[in-house]
Coordinates of C-alpha atoms in Angstrom, one line a residue:
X554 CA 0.0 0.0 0.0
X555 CA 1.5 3.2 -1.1
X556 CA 1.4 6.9 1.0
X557 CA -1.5 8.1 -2.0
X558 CA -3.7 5.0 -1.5
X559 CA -4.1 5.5 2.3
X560 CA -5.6 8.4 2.3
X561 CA -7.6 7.8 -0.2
X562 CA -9.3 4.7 1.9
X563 CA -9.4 6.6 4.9
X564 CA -11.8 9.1 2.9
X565 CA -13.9 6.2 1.6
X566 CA -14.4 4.7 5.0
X567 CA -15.2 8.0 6.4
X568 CA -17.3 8.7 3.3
X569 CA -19.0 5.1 3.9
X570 CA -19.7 5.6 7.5
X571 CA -21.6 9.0 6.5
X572 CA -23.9 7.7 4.0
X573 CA -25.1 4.3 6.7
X574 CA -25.4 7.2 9.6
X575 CA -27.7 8.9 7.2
X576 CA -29.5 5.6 6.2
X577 CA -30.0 4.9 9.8
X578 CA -31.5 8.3 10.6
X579 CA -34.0 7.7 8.2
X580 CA -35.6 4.7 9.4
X581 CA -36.3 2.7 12.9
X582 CA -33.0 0.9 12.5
X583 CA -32.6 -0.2 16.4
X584 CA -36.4 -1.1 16.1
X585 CA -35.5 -3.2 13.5
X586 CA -32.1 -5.0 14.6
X587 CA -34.2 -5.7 17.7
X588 CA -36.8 -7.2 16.1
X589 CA -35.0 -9.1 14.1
X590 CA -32.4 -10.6 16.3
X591 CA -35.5 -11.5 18.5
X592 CA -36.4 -13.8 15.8
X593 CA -33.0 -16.2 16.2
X594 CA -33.7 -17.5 20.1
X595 CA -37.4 -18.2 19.2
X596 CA -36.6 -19.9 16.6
X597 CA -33.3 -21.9 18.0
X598 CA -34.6 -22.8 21.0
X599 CA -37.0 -25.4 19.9
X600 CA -34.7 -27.2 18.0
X601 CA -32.0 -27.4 20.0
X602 CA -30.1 -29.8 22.2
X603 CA -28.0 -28.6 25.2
X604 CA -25.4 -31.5 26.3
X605 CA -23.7 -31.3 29.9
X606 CA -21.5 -34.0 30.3
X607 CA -23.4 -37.1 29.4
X608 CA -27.0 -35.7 29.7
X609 CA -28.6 -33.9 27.0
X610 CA -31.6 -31.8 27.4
X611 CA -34.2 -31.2 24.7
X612 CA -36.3 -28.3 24.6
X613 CA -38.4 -29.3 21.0
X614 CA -42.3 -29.3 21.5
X615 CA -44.9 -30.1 19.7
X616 CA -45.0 -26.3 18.5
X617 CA -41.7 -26.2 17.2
X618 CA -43.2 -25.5 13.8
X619 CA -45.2 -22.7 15.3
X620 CA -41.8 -21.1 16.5
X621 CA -40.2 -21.3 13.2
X622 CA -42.9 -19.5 12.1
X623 CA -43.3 -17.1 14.4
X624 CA -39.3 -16.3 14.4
X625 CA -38.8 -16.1 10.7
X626 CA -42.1 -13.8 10.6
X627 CA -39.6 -11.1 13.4
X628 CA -37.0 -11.5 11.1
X629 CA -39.3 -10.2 8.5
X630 CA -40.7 -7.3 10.4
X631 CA -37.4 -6.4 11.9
X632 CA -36.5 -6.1 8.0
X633 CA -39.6 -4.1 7.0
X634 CA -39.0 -1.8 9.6
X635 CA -35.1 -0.8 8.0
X636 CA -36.7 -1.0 4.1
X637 CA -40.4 0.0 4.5
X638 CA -40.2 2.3 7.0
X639 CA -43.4 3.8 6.3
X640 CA -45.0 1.0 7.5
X641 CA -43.4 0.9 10.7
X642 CA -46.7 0.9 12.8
X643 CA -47.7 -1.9 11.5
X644 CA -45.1 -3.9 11.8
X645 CA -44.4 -2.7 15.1
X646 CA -47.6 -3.8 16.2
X647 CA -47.1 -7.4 14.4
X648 CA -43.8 -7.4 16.3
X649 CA -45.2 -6.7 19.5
X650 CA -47.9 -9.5 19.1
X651 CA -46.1 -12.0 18.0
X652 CA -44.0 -11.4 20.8
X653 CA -46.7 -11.9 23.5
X654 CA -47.3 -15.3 21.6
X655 CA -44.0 -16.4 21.2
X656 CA -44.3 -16.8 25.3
X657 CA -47.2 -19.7 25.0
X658 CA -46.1 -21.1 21.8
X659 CA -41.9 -20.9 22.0
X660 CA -40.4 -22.3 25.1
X661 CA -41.5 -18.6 27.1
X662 CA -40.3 -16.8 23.9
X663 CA -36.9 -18.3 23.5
X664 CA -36.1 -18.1 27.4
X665 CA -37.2 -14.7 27.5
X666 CA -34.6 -13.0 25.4
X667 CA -36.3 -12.7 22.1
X668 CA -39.4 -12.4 23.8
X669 CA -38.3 -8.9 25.3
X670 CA -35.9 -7.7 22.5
X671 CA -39.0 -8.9 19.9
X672 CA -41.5 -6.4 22.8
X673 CA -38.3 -3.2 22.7
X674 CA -37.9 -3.6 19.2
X675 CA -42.0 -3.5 18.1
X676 CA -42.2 -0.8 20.7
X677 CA -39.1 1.3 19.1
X678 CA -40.7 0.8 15.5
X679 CA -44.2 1.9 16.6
X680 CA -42.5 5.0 18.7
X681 CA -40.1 6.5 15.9
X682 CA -41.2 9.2 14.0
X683 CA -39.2 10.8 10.8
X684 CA -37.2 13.8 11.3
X685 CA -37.9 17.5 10.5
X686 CA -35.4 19.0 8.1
X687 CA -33.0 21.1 9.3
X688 CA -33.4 24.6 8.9
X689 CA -30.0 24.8 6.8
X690 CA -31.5 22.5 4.3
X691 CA -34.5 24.0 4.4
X692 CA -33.0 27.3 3.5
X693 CA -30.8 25.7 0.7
X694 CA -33.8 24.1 -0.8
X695 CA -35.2 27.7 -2.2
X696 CA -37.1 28.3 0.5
X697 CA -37.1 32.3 1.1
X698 CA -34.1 33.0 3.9
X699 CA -34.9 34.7 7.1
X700 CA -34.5 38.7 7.0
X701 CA -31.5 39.6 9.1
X702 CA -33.3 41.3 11.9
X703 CA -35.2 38.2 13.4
X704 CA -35.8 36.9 16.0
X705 CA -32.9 36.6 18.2
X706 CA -30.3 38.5 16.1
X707 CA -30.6 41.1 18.0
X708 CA -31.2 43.9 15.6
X709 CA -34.8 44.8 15.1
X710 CA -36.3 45.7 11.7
X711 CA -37.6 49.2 11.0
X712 CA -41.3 48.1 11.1
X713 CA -40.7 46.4 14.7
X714 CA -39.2 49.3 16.2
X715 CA -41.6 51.6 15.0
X716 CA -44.1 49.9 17.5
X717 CA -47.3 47.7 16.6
X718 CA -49.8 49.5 13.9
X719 CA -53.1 49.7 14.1
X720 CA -54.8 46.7 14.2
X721 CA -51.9 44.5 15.4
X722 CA -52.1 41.8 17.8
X723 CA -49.9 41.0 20.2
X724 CA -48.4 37.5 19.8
X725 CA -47.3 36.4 23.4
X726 CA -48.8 37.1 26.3
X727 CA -48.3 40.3 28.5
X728 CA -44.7 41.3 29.1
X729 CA -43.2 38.9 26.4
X730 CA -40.1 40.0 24.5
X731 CA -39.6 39.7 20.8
X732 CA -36.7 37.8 21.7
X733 CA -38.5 35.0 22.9
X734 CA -39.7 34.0 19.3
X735 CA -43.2 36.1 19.3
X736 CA -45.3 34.2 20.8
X737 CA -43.7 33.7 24.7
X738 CA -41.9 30.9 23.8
X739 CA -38.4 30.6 24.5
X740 CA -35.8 29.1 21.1
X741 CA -33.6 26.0 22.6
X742 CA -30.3 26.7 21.3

């Protein structure tokens, strides 16, 4: 590897950790992994054998078909909730439900684990709501940019400093400043 090449992969890496940050901001994706890991001990745990020493213990019912299904059927919602994420209450629901069966039907929902992970990650699909745009890109998308005398700059435009007209109603209640955004509410940050 030469001294030009290093860089070079150190700005793809850095380039390709960017783009899945901003793939996972646009979607449930903990919901998801959640959900879908939850499907592997519900389905597992029915089919398999634990050996200590000489004894062997086998957790297989006569459901084990039942948790297959189940479990492959969280591995499918855990994936519609990273590809589909518009239908994320939905398949947060389906998650959570099949969950709460898994615990009758699946050895208590593959020993508990992907019973709760399978409950977290419905509940973190059903919860998650798409992001507002910032207001950088929402100024760089042609929408008309804020005069330089807003709110908070400090400076106050001619027309505000000149006093309310007639007919104007206050915004806020009694004794709020312009500075608090108009209306009496205070900007975070």
């Amino acid at each position: 590897m030469s001294a030009d090449t290093r860089p070079r992969l150190i700005e793809t890496g850095g380039r390709m950790r960017m783009s899945f940050r901003q793939w996972r901001g646009h979607r449930p994706f903990w919901g998801g992994l959640l959900t879908l890991l939850s499907g592997i001990p519900i389905m597992y745990v029915p089919y398999a054998n634990l050996t200590i020493g000489s004894l062997t213990f086998s957790l297989a019912t006569t459901a084990g078909a039942g948790s297959l299904i189940i479990g492959v059927l969280l591995v499918v919602l855990g994936l519609t909730l990273w590809f589909q994420p518009a239908s994320r209450v939905f398949a947060g629901v389906a998650a959570i439900l099949l969950s709460l069966v898994s615990l009758v039907i699946s050895n208590f929902g593959g020993l508990v684990i992907g019973y709760l992970m399978g409950l977290i990650g419905g509940a973190l699909g059903v919860a998650w709501a798409p992001g507002k745009a910032s207001a950088e890109a929402r100024g760089e998308a042609g929408e008309p940019a804020r005069p330089a005398g807003g709110p908070g700059s400090g400076a106050e435009p001619a027309a505000a400093a000149a006093g309310p007209g007639p007919g104007h109603v206050p915004d806020g209640p009694p004794g709020a400043s312009p500075a608090d955004g108009g209306n009496g509410g205070h900007r975070a940050g």
